mmCIF file of C-alpha atoms in Angstrom:
data_model
loop_
_atom_site.group_PDB
_atom_site.id
_atom_site.type_symbol
_atom_site.label_atom_id
_atom_site.label_comp_id
_atom_site.label_asym_id
_atom_site.label_seq_id
_atom_site.Cartn_x
_atom_site.Cartn_y
_atom_site.Cartn_z
ATOM 1 C CA UNK A 1 90.039 112.320 92.578
ATOM 2 C CA UNK A 2 90.695 108.616 92.030
ATOM 3 C CA UNK A 3 92.219 106.247 94.618
ATOM 4 C CA UNK A 4 94.220 103.741 92.559
ATOM 5 C CA UNK A 5 95.061 100.470 94.326
ATOM 6 C CA UNK A 6 92.042 101.057 96.567
ATOM 7 C CA UNK A 7 91.712 97.403 97.595
ATOM 8 C CA UNK A 8 95.362 97.083 98.682
ATOM 9 C CA UNK A 9 96.343 97.074 102.350
ATOM 10 C CA UNK A 10 97.020 100.834 102.567
ATOM 11 C CA UNK A 11 94.528 101.719 99.821
ATOM 12 C CA UNK A 12 91.539 100.581 101.909
ATOM 13 C CA UNK A 13 92.474 103.054 104.663
ATOM 14 C CA UNK A 14 92.944 105.852 102.109
ATOM 15 C CA UNK A 15 89.437 105.149 100.743
ATOM 16 C CA UNK A 16 88.019 105.384 104.251
ATOM 17 C CA UNK A 17 89.819 108.689 104.814
ATOM 18 C CA UNK A 18 88.520 110.160 101.521
ATOM 19 C CA UNK A 19 84.981 109.126 102.507
ATOM 20 C CA UNK A 20 85.445 110.722 105.952
ATOM 21 C CA UNK A 21 86.799 113.956 104.421
ATOM 22 C CA UNK A 22 83.895 114.203 101.950
ATOM 23 C CA UNK A 23 81.472 113.491 104.799
ATOM 24 C CA UNK A 24 83.071 116.123 107.068
ATOM 25 C CA UNK A 25 81.733 118.998 104.967
ATOM 26 C CA UNK A 26 85.033 120.944 105.075
ATOM 27 C CA UNK A 27 85.543 120.901 101.303
ATOM 28 C CA UNK A 28 84.602 123.970 99.297
ATOM 29 C CA UNK A 29 82.291 122.086 96.952
ATOM 30 C CA UNK A 30 81.034 118.596 96.179
ATOM 31 C CA UNK A 31 83.829 116.162 95.395
ATOM 32 C CA UNK A 32 83.316 113.434 92.848
ATOM 33 C CA UNK A 33 85.669 110.563 93.452
ATOM 34 C CA UNK A 34 86.282 106.958 92.462
ATOM 35 C CA UNK A 35 88.133 103.831 93.501
ATOM 36 C CA UNK A 36 90.254 102.012 90.934
ATOM 37 C CA UNK A 37 91.856 98.582 90.754
ATOM 38 C CA UNK A 38 91.674 95.177 89.095
ATOM 39 C CA UNK A 39 88.689 93.540 90.808
ATOM 40 C CA UNK A 40 85.210 95.061 90.921
ATOM 41 C CA UNK A 41 84.219 92.743 93.818
ATOM 42 C CA UNK A 42 87.214 93.813 95.933
ATOM 43 C CA UNK A 43 86.635 97.494 95.195
ATOM 44 C CA UNK A 44 82.966 97.237 96.145
ATOM 45 C CA UNK A 45 83.929 95.408 99.352
ATOM 46 C CA UNK A 46 86.301 98.289 100.223
ATOM 47 C CA UNK A 47 83.523 100.856 99.668
ATOM 48 C CA UNK A 48 81.173 98.768 101.810
ATOM 49 C CA UNK A 49 83.800 98.579 104.591
ATOM 50 C CA UNK A 50 84.377 102.359 104.429
ATOM 51 C CA UNK A 51 80.622 103.007 104.691
ATOM 52 C CA UNK A 52 80.368 100.695 107.718
ATOM 53 C CA UNK A 53 83.311 102.412 109.415
ATOM 54 C CA UNK A 54 81.522 105.743 108.944
ATOM 55 C CA UNK A 55 78.262 104.271 110.299
ATOM 56 C CA UNK A 56 76.441 104.574 106.962
ATOM 57 C CA UNK A 57 74.408 102.057 104.953
ATOM 58 C CA UNK A 58 76.373 102.898 101.796
ATOM 59 C CA UNK A 59 78.487 105.648 100.245
ATOM 60 C CA UNK A 60 76.681 107.993 97.854
ATOM 61 C CA UNK A 61 76.268 107.687 94.108
ATOM 62 C CA UNK A 62 79.080 110.246 93.649
ATOM 63 C CA UNK A 63 81.624 107.421 94.167
ATOM 64 C CA UNK A 64 82.631 105.629 90.965
ATOM 65 C CA UNK A 65 84.326 102.262 90.422
ATOM 66 C CA UNK A 66 86.998 102.077 87.693
ATOM 67 C CA UNK A 67 88.642 98.865 86.552
ATOM 68 C CA UNK A 68 92.270 99.226 85.597
ATOM 69 C CA UNK A 69 95.528 97.359 85.913
ATOM 70 C CA UNK A 70 99.061 98.673 86.320
ATOM 71 C CA UNK A 71 100.109 96.275 83.508
ATOM 72 C CA UNK A 72 97.519 97.682 81.066
ATOM 73 C CA UNK A 73 98.562 101.115 79.778
ATOM 74 C CA UNK A 74 95.243 101.761 78.001
ATOM 75 C CA UNK A 75 93.265 101.230 81.218
ATOM 76 C CA UNK A 76 95.593 103.608 83.131
ATOM 77 C CA UNK A 77 95.218 106.253 80.397
ATOM 78 C CA UNK A 78 91.420 105.895 80.553
ATOM 79 C CA UNK A 79 91.545 106.373 84.337
ATOM 80 C CA UNK A 80 93.784 109.462 84.096
ATOM 81 C CA UNK A 81 91.587 111.076 81.432
ATOM 82 C CA UNK A 82 88.580 110.965 83.768
ATOM 83 C CA UNK A 83 90.115 112.728 86.756
ATOM 84 C CA UNK A 84 92.032 115.775 87.931
ATOM 85 C CA UNK A 85 94.054 113.820 90.473
ATOM 86 C CA UNK A 86 95.208 110.227 91.068
ATOM 87 C CA UNK A 87 96.162 109.002 94.559
ATOM 88 C CA UNK A 88 98.488 106.079 93.797
ATOM 89 C CA UNK A 89 98.615 103.417 96.538
ATOM 90 C CA UNK A 90 100.259 100.637 94.473
ATOM 91 C CA UNK A 91 103.812 99.801 95.609
ATOM 92 C CA UNK A 92 106.658 98.961 95.664
ATOM 93 C CA UNK A 93 106.744 102.011 93.424
ATOM 94 C CA UNK A 94 110.052 101.063 91.809
ATOM 95 C CA UNK A 95 108.152 98.209 90.102
ATOM 96 C CA UNK A 96 104.644 99.580 89.694
ATOM 97 C CA UNK A 97 104.869 103.380 89.958
ATOM 98 C CA UNK A 98 106.119 104.633 86.609
ATOM 99 C CA UNK A 99 103.229 103.453 84.381
ATOM 100 C CA UNK A 100 100.819 105.406 86.620
ATOM 101 C CA UNK A 101 102.997 108.562 86.567
ATOM 102 C CA UNK A 102 103.322 108.306 82.777
ATOM 103 C CA UNK A 103 99.551 107.859 82.287
ATOM 104 C CA UNK A 104 98.844 110.893 84.494
ATOM 105 C CA UNK A 105 101.399 113.158 82.816
ATOM 106 C CA UNK A 106 100.355 112.144 79.281
ATOM 107 C CA UNK A 107 96.654 112.586 80.025
ATOM 108 C CA UNK A 108 96.730 115.763 82.093
ATOM 109 C CA UNK A 109 96.003 114.443 85.607
ATOM 110 C CA UNK A 110 97.996 115.419 88.704
ATOM 111 C CA UNK A 111 99.411 112.645 90.868
ATOM 112 C CA UNK A 112 100.292 112.026 94.521
ATOM 113 C CA UNK A 113 101.780 108.916 96.126
ATOM 114 C CA UNK A 114 103.124 107.718 99.486
ATOM 115 C CA UNK A 115 106.465 106.442 98.220
ATOM 116 C CA UNK A 116 109.440 106.359 100.571
ATOM 117 C CA UNK A 117 111.748 105.245 97.742
ATOM 118 C CA UNK A 118 114.257 107.970 96.751
ATOM 119 C CA UNK A 119 115.306 106.168 93.598
ATOM 120 C CA UNK A 120 111.754 106.061 92.255
ATOM 121 C CA UNK A 121 111.027 109.670 93.234
ATOM 122 C CA UNK A 122 114.212 111.086 91.743
ATOM 123 C CA UNK A 123 113.930 108.843 88.674
ATOM 124 C CA UNK A 124 110.464 110.296 88.003
ATOM 125 C CA UNK A 125 111.921 113.805 88.332
ATOM 126 C CA UNK A 126 114.582 113.043 85.725
ATOM 127 C CA UNK A 127 112.107 111.493 83.280
ATOM 128 C CA UNK A 128 108.900 113.486 83.666
ATOM 129 C CA UNK A 129 109.624 116.903 85.196
ATOM 130 C CA UNK A 130 109.737 118.784 81.868
ATOM 131 C CA UNK A 131 106.716 117.010 80.384
ATOM 132 C CA UNK A 132 104.668 117.575 83.573
ATOM 133 C CA UNK A 133 105.576 121.293 83.457
ATOM 134 C CA UNK A 134 104.509 121.435 79.804
ATOM 135 C CA UNK A 135 101.164 119.785 80.617
ATOM 136 C CA UNK A 136 100.622 121.856 83.786
ATOM 137 C CA UNK A 137 100.265 118.814 86.057
ATOM 138 C CA UNK A 138 101.811 118.214 89.481
ATOM 139 C CA UNK A 139 103.516 114.924 90.333
ATOM 140 C CA UNK A 140 104.141 114.911 94.102
ATOM 141 C CA UNK A 141 105.710 111.871 95.753
ATOM 142 C CA UNK A 142 106.279 111.088 99.460
ATOM 143 C CA UNK A 143 102.851 112.351 100.545
ATOM 144 C CA UNK A 144 102.564 109.934 103.465
ATOM 145 C CA UNK A 145 104.364 109.456 106.750
ATOM 146 C CA UNK A 146 107.374 109.417 104.458
ATOM 147 C CA UNK A 147 107.877 112.345 104.263
ATOM 148 C CA UNK A 148 105.316 115.081 104.986
ATOM 149 C CA UNK A 149 105.851 115.264 108.791
ATOM 150 C CA UNK A 150 109.612 115.751 108.222
ATOM 151 C CA UNK A 151 109.428 118.007 105.154
ATOM 152 C CA UNK A 152 106.603 120.254 106.351
ATOM 153 C CA UNK A 153 107.966 120.057 109.930
ATOM 154 C CA UNK A 154 111.209 121.704 108.783
ATOM 155 C CA UNK A 155 109.235 124.461 107.004
ATOM 156 C CA UNK A 156 106.988 124.949 110.044
ATOM 157 C CA UNK A 157 110.075 125.282 112.294
ATOM 158 C CA UNK A 158 111.572 127.809 109.863
ATOM 159 C CA UNK A 159 108.366 129.875 109.827
ATOM 160 C CA UNK A 160 108.131 129.933 113.639
ATOM 161 C CA UNK A 161 111.696 131.188 114.141
ATOM 162 C CA UNK A 162 112.070 134.959 114.113
ATOM 163 C CA UNK A 163 115.289 135.207 112.171
ATOM 164 C CA UNK A 164 117.030 132.732 109.864
ATOM 165 C CA UNK A 165 116.803 128.990 110.505
ATOM 166 C CA UNK A 166 119.975 127.251 109.269
ATOM 167 C CA UNK A 167 119.900 123.714 110.726
ATOM 168 C CA UNK A 168 117.377 121.215 112.121
ATOM 169 C CA UNK A 169 117.594 117.759 113.631
ATOM 170 C CA UNK A 170 114.457 115.650 114.039
ATOM 171 C CA UNK A 171 113.920 112.750 116.437
ATOM 172 C CA UNK A 172 111.120 110.277 115.805
ATOM 173 C CA UNK A 173 109.516 108.280 118.607
ATOM 174 C CA UNK A 174 106.822 105.685 117.879
ATOM 175 C CA UNK A 175 104.821 104.612 120.938
ATOM 176 C CA UNK A 176 102.736 101.450 120.893
ATOM 177 C CA UNK A 177 100.108 100.172 123.305
ATOM 178 C CA UNK A 178 99.973 96.813 125.135
ATOM 179 C CA UNK A 179 99.245 95.032 121.823
ATOM 180 C CA UNK A 180 102.534 96.250 120.286
ATOM 181 C CA UNK A 181 102.761 97.575 116.732
ATOM 182 C CA UNK A 182 103.266 96.010 113.335
ATOM 183 C CA UNK A 183 103.914 97.112 109.778
ATOM 184 C CA UNK A 184 102.618 95.506 106.585
ATOM 185 C CA UNK A 185 105.360 93.783 104.592
ATOM 186 C CA UNK A 186 104.899 96.110 101.571
ATOM 187 C CA UNK A 187 107.112 98.632 103.408
ATOM 188 C CA UNK A 188 109.638 95.884 104.152
ATOM 189 C CA UNK A 189 109.858 94.972 100.423
ATOM 190 C CA UNK A 190 110.510 98.615 99.499
ATOM 191 C CA UNK A 191 113.359 98.739 102.046
ATOM 192 C CA UNK A 192 114.903 95.482 100.787
ATOM 193 C CA UNK A 193 114.931 96.599 97.151
ATOM 194 C CA UNK A 194 115.960 100.157 98.020
ATOM 195 C CA UNK A 195 119.027 99.171 100.047
ATOM 196 C CA UNK A 196 120.045 96.603 97.426
ATOM 197 C CA UNK A 197 120.106 99.344 94.810
ATOM 198 C CA UNK A 198 122.071 102.136 96.500
ATOM 199 C CA UNK A 199 124.704 102.244 93.727
ATOM 200 C CA UNK A 200 122.122 102.991 91.060
ATOM 201 C CA UNK A 201 120.740 105.830 93.177
ATOM 202 C CA UNK A 202 124.192 107.450 93.149
ATOM 203 C CA UNK A 203 124.394 107.085 89.351
ATOM 204 C CA UNK A 204 120.915 108.554 88.968
ATOM 205 C CA UNK A 205 121.844 111.615 91.049
ATOM 206 C CA UNK A 206 124.928 112.147 88.885
ATOM 207 C CA UNK A 207 122.734 112.042 85.787
ATOM 208 C CA UNK A 208 120.316 114.617 87.255
ATOM 209 C CA UNK A 209 123.359 116.811 88.012
ATOM 210 C CA UNK A 210 121.955 118.444 91.138
ATOM 211 C CA UNK A 211 123.445 121.800 92.031
ATOM 212 C CA UNK A 212 124.971 121.474 95.523
ATOM 213 C CA UNK A 213 122.848 123.071 98.265
ATOM 214 C CA UNK A 214 124.993 125.757 99.909
ATOM 215 C CA UNK A 215 125.666 125.423 103.639
ATOM 216 C CA UNK A 216 124.545 128.574 105.426
ATOM 217 C CA UNK A 217 125.517 129.143 109.053
ATOM 218 C CA UNK A 218 127.436 126.699 111.237
ATOM 219 C CA UNK A 219 127.761 123.249 109.657
ATOM 220 C CA UNK A 220 125.424 120.631 111.181
ATOM 221 C CA UNK A 221 127.543 117.952 112.815
ATOM 222 C CA UNK A 222 127.043 114.361 111.755
ATOM 223 C CA UNK A 223 126.284 112.032 114.609
ATOM 224 C CA UNK A 224 127.425 108.436 115.017
ATOM 225 C CA UNK A 225 125.522 105.248 114.181
ATOM 226 C CA UNK A 226 124.320 105.019 117.802
ATOM 227 C CA UNK A 227 124.429 107.757 120.425
ATOM 228 C CA UNK A 228 122.898 108.477 123.800
ATOM 229 C CA UNK A 229 120.440 111.330 123.567
ATOM 230 C CA UNK A 230 120.454 113.570 126.648
ATOM 231 C CA UNK A 231 117.209 115.311 125.637
ATOM 232 C CA UNK A 232 115.225 112.064 125.671
ATOM 233 C CA UNK A 233 117.384 109.952 128.023
ATOM 234 C CA UNK A 234 117.548 107.100 125.498
ATOM 235 C CA UNK A 235 119.583 105.924 122.526
ATOM 236 C CA UNK A 236 119.062 107.244 119.003
ATOM 237 C CA UNK A 237 120.143 106.057 115.562
ATOM 238 C CA UNK A 238 119.966 107.711 112.097
ATOM 239 C CA UNK A 239 116.514 107.376 110.510
ATOM 240 C CA UNK A 240 116.830 105.030 107.527
ATOM 241 C CA UNK A 241 113.786 106.347 105.631
ATOM 242 C CA UNK A 242 113.707 108.806 102.740
ATOM 243 C CA UNK A 243 113.138 111.917 104.904
ATOM 244 C CA UNK A 244 116.647 113.374 104.523
ATOM 245 C CA UNK A 245 116.671 113.045 100.722
ATOM 246 C CA UNK A 246 113.143 114.492 100.424
ATOM 247 C CA UNK A 247 113.900 117.481 102.698
ATOM 248 C CA UNK A 248 117.100 118.133 100.734
ATOM 249 C CA UNK A 249 115.162 118.202 97.451
ATOM 250 C CA UNK A 250 112.674 120.682 98.939
ATOM 251 C CA UNK A 251 115.415 122.889 100.337
ATOM 252 C CA UNK A 252 117.245 122.871 96.989
ATOM 253 C CA UNK A 253 114.060 123.907 95.166
ATOM 254 C CA UNK A 254 113.155 126.650 97.683
ATOM 255 C CA UNK A 255 116.715 127.998 97.494
ATOM 256 C CA UNK A 256 117.150 127.945 93.705
ATOM 257 C CA UNK A 257 113.602 128.938 92.704
ATOM 258 C CA UNK A 258 112.457 131.177 95.581
ATOM 259 C CA UNK A 259 115.858 132.376 96.901
ATOM 260 C CA UNK A 260 115.045 131.147 100.415
ATOM 261 C CA UNK A 261 117.871 130.298 102.853
ATOM 262 C CA UNK A 262 118.464 126.515 102.695
ATOM 263 C CA UNK A 263 118.185 124.553 105.959
ATOM 264 C CA UNK A 264 120.562 121.672 106.799
ATOM 265 C CA UNK A 265 118.761 118.601 108.116
ATOM 266 C CA UNK A 266 119.518 115.406 110.045
ATOM 267 C CA UNK A 267 116.898 112.736 110.880
ATOM 268 C CA UNK A 268 117.091 110.293 113.782
ATOM 269 C CA UNK A 269 114.869 107.786 115.551
ATOM 270 C CA UNK A 270 114.791 107.083 119.295
ATOM 271 C CA UNK A 271 115.104 103.365 119.995
ATOM 272 C CA UNK A 272 115.126 103.096 123.812
ATOM 273 C CA UNK A 273 117.640 101.426 126.115
ATOM 274 C CA UNK A 274 120.814 99.454 125.502
ATOM 275 C CA UNK A 275 118.941 96.142 125.065
ATOM 276 C CA UNK A 276 116.950 97.580 122.143
ATOM 277 C CA UNK A 277 120.145 98.919 120.578
ATOM 278 C CA UNK A 278 121.883 95.511 120.707
ATOM 279 C CA UNK A 279 118.848 93.730 119.199
ATOM 280 C CA UNK A 280 118.542 96.356 116.498
ATOM 281 C CA UNK A 281 122.223 96.262 115.590
ATOM 282 C CA UNK A 282 122.159 92.486 115.278
ATOM 283 C CA UNK A 283 119.025 92.580 113.081
ATOM 284 C CA UNK A 284 120.449 95.462 111.037
ATOM 285 C CA UNK A 285 123.754 93.683 110.441
ATOM 286 C CA UNK A 286 121.936 90.541 109.259
ATOM 287 C CA UNK A 287 119.637 92.593 107.016
ATOM 288 C CA UNK A 288 122.529 94.485 105.369
ATOM 289 C CA UNK A 289 124.411 91.249 104.826
ATOM 290 C CA UNK A 290 121.472 89.399 103.216
ATOM 291 C CA UNK A 291 120.320 92.330 101.100
ATOM 292 C CA UNK A 292 123.573 92.208 99.063
ATOM 293 C CA UNK A 293 122.727 88.812 97.480
ATOM 294 C CA UNK A 294 119.687 87.789 95.439
ATOM 295 C CA UNK A 295 119.334 84.616 97.549
ATOM 296 C CA UNK A 296 119.393 86.754 100.717
ATOM 297 C CA UNK A 297 116.792 89.161 99.307
ATOM 298 C CA UNK A 298 114.485 86.226 98.483
ATOM 299 C CA UNK A 299 114.791 85.015 102.081
ATOM 300 C CA UNK A 300 114.090 88.492 103.496
ATOM 301 C CA UNK A 301 111.002 88.882 101.313
ATOM 302 C CA UNK A 302 109.683 85.380 102.003
ATOM 303 C CA UNK A 303 110.082 85.558 105.797
ATOM 304 C CA UNK A 304 109.608 89.211 106.818
ATOM 305 C CA UNK A 305 108.275 88.271 110.249
ATOM 306 C CA UNK A 306 111.294 86.140 111.127
ATOM 307 C CA UNK A 307 113.941 88.639 109.987
ATOM 308 C CA UNK A 308 112.211 91.663 111.572
ATOM 309 C CA UNK A 309 111.500 89.937 114.913
ATOM 310 C CA UNK A 310 107.755 90.146 114.262
ATOM 311 C CA UNK A 311 107.641 93.874 113.351
ATOM 312 C CA UNK A 312 106.798 93.345 109.644
ATOM 313 C CA UNK A 313 104.112 90.817 108.712
ATOM 314 C CA UNK A 314 102.108 89.852 105.646
ATOM 315 C CA UNK A 315 98.875 90.569 107.576
ATOM 316 C CA UNK A 316 99.887 94.030 108.837
ATOM 317 C CA UNK A 317 98.658 95.492 112.146
ATOM 318 C CA UNK A 318 95.314 94.721 113.795
ATOM 319 C CA UNK A 319 92.820 97.504 114.483
ATOM 320 C CA UNK A 320 93.698 97.327 118.196
ATOM 321 C CA UNK A 321 97.406 97.742 117.449
ATOM 322 C CA UNK A 322 96.678 100.762 115.245
ATOM 323 C CA UNK A 323 94.436 102.325 117.889
ATOM 324 C CA UNK A 324 97.201 101.988 120.500
ATOM 325 C CA UNK A 325 100.051 103.416 118.393
ATOM 326 C CA UNK A 326 101.117 107.034 117.908
ATOM 327 C CA UNK A 327 104.167 109.008 116.800
ATOM 328 C CA UNK A 328 105.972 112.167 117.858
ATOM 329 C CA UNK A 329 108.607 113.877 115.752
ATOM 330 C CA UNK A 330 110.562 116.526 117.668
ATOM 331 C CA UNK A 331 112.542 119.178 115.756
ATOM 332 C CA UNK A 332 115.493 121.034 117.283
ATOM 333 C CA UNK A 333 116.332 124.050 115.149
ATOM 334 C CA UNK A 334 119.087 126.624 115.369
ATOM 335 C CA UNK A 335 119.762 129.809 113.490
ATOM 336 C CA UNK A 336 120.506 133.504 113.620
ATOM 337 C CA UNK A 337 118.344 136.244 115.114
ATOM 338 C CA UNK A 338 116.976 139.070 112.951
ATOM 339 C CA UNK A 339 119.760 141.383 111.876
ATOM 340 C CA UNK A 340 122.465 138.734 112.452
ATOM 341 C CA UNK A 341 124.403 137.655 109.361
ATOM 342 C CA UNK A 342 124.151 133.829 109.095
ATOM 343 C CA UNK A 343 127.466 133.802 107.208
ATOM 344 C CA UNK A 344 129.313 135.161 110.233
ATOM 345 C CA UNK A 345 129.635 133.853 113.771
ATOM 346 C CA UNK A 346 127.832 131.100 115.642
ATOM 347 C CA UNK A 347 124.078 130.463 115.643
ATOM 348 C CA UNK A 348 122.445 132.452 118.454
ATOM 349 C CA UNK A 349 118.806 131.282 118.472
ATOM 350 C CA UNK A 350 117.235 127.910 119.135
ATOM 351 C CA UNK A 351 113.703 126.587 118.709
ATOM 352 C CA UNK A 352 111.962 123.286 119.421
ATOM 353 C CA UNK A 353 108.836 122.185 117.544
ATOM 354 C CA UNK A 354 106.875 118.971 117.245
ATOM 355 C CA UNK A 355 104.667 117.038 114.856
ATOM 356 C CA UNK A 356 102.565 114.367 116.489
ATOM 357 C CA UNK A 357 99.830 112.112 115.285
ATOM 358 C CA UNK A 358 98.183 108.687 115.319
ATOM 359 C CA UNK A 359 99.697 105.387 114.112
ATOM 360 C CA UNK A 360 102.062 106.401 111.281
ATOM 361 C CA UNK A 361 101.557 103.746 108.584
ATOM 362 C CA UNK A 362 97.810 103.297 108.159
ATOM 363 C CA UNK A 363 96.156 106.105 110.143
ATOM 364 C CA UNK A 364 98.473 109.127 109.758
ATOM 365 C CA UNK A 365 99.565 108.244 106.199
ATOM 366 C CA UNK A 366 95.997 108.206 104.771
ATOM 367 C CA UNK A 367 95.192 111.487 106.586
ATOM 368 C CA UNK A 368 98.347 113.112 105.215
ATOM 369 C CA UNK A 369 97.857 111.770 101.683
ATOM 370 C CA UNK A 370 94.219 112.848 101.472
ATOM 371 C CA UNK A 371 94.917 116.342 102.860
ATOM 372 C CA UNK A 372 97.805 116.700 100.373
ATOM 373 C CA UNK A 373 95.318 115.751 97.626
ATOM 374 C CA UNK A 374 92.769 118.280 98.927
ATOM 375 C CA UNK A 375 95.534 120.934 98.867
ATOM 376 C CA UNK A 376 96.292 120.125 95.202
ATOM 377 C CA UNK A 377 92.607 120.615 94.331
ATOM 378 C CA UNK A 378 91.649 123.488 96.645
ATOM 379 C CA UNK A 379 94.896 125.480 97.078
ATOM 380 C CA UNK A 380 95.766 125.374 93.370
ATOM 381 C CA UNK A 381 96.624 129.097 93.298
ATOM 382 C CA UNK A 382 99.289 128.521 96.012
ATOM 383 C CA UNK A 383 101.090 125.646 94.261
ATOM 384 C CA UNK A 384 104.297 126.370 92.278
ATOM 385 C CA UNK A 385 103.554 128.473 89.187
ATOM 386 C CA UNK A 386 104.231 125.633 86.786
ATOM 387 C CA UNK A 387 103.612 121.913 86.905
ATOM 388 C CA UNK A 388 106.434 119.415 87.386
ATOM 389 C CA UNK A 389 107.701 116.652 89.634
ATOM 390 C CA UNK A 390 107.916 118.010 93.190
ATOM 391 C CA UNK A 391 108.701 116.986 96.742
ATOM 392 C CA UNK A 392 105.973 117.913 99.295
ATOM 393 C CA UNK A 393 107.837 120.908 100.771
ATOM 394 C CA UNK A 394 108.425 122.353 97.295
ATOM 395 C CA UNK A 395 104.793 121.858 96.258
ATOM 396 C CA UNK A 396 102.995 122.775 99.478
ATOM 397 C CA UNK A 397 105.163 125.433 101.167
ATOM 398 C CA UNK A 398 102.649 128.207 100.350
ATOM 399 C CA UNK A 399 99.438 126.165 100.772
ATOM 400 C CA UNK A 400 97.175 125.573 103.786
ATOM 401 C CA UNK A 401 98.357 121.943 104.168
ATOM 402 C CA UNK A 402 99.647 122.363 107.746
ATOM 403 C CA UNK A 403 96.336 123.969 108.838
ATOM 404 C CA UNK A 404 94.424 121.128 107.198
ATOM 405 C CA UNK A 405 96.572 118.497 108.966
ATOM 406 C CA UNK A 406 96.171 120.221 112.344
ATOM 407 C CA UNK A 407 92.374 119.926 111.976
ATOM 408 C CA UNK A 408 92.645 116.214 111.171
ATOM 409 C CA UNK A 409 94.833 115.190 114.126
ATOM 410 C CA UNK A 410 98.363 115.411 112.687
ATOM 411 C CA UNK A 411 99.395 118.359 114.848
ATOM 412 C CA UNK A 412 102.238 120.847 114.392
ATOM 413 C CA UNK A 413 103.171 122.887 117.462
ATOM 414 C CA UNK A 414 105.954 124.969 119.025
ATOM 415 C CA UNK A 415 107.352 123.283 122.161
ATOM 416 C CA UNK A 416 109.761 126.012 123.208
ATOM 417 C CA UNK A 417 109.791 129.509 121.804
ATOM 418 C CA UNK A 418 112.909 130.713 120.027
ATOM 419 C CA UNK A 419 115.432 131.663 122.653
ATOM 420 C CA UNK A 420 118.607 133.612 122.164
#
């Protein structure tokens, strides 16, 4: 495998995680891997840092260094020809993702990324799905915190319910230590450009011509913009990430290709007390106002720290902040017990499951991305029969990905058994 964009902010943590996975001896055979990017010095510094973090003098000779640039198609093609799998860490993907996807598809390499940008992901499906199928390669986006915990969490909940799961709501809670938590501004940029371009996403979906996903069982009610959550005794708001669109793509695929019952899904985030809600609504209103104008977008991108009240910074989080941060995603599912027809009557079983793990952006995301990559290489027989552009749930529903994640500290568990 090749980690492309290895010297970027997230890339360095992905490199460290690959080194740790290779070192852990859990892989079936020896793994040859490489780091790729524009500067040999920076790439070597990243390998040196990874070795130090693992308490080694240096990483072994099995690690290569490839020089390539997202603006140089020939260098990307050369990279793709030398590998079975590219881990793409260069975002925002809407600007820098497609050349890497194209190089992989044309040159027979599979591809995973950590994009949380629906427009990029669905655009790649429209453009490259048929060619990827022809070439037998897998292009799998959203293999980070966006959106494997949500997508695989829904499938895990479905598999743990005896009967038919028809609807799930997830609630995300991020806990930080005394140092607080921060996010690198790369994520902020993706959000700014993504929200500015909502209209084009609608046009793109029309062009793809998705078949509607049928609603099975009682219809999942839509909640308001802010609501008090009795389960957690705090306020919740809809989750603005790509989770809902990714889960929907997986459910559509599993329904149309594997005739599985589609699950309705709603994603929310717990924000705390009333004070947090007021602050968040003010910041959100300002963000949505500025994002509509090019001048406003320039301001948002130039001063992320100011407009996010210190949450997004150009430096990203410190090691201490990452060590003190964790996430929990709780899934409340409902459905119909065995023998009950989901098309008739009210749901009569409930289940609660959870996915929890370390700091989402730069600890959990590298773990999730690397284990997704290992699944592409080692669980190849369990991937969809033909190549193509897939969401994680569509690609990994039959693989050992959840088992792999459980071993690495991103844990899936049942909180309360299905009850009638």
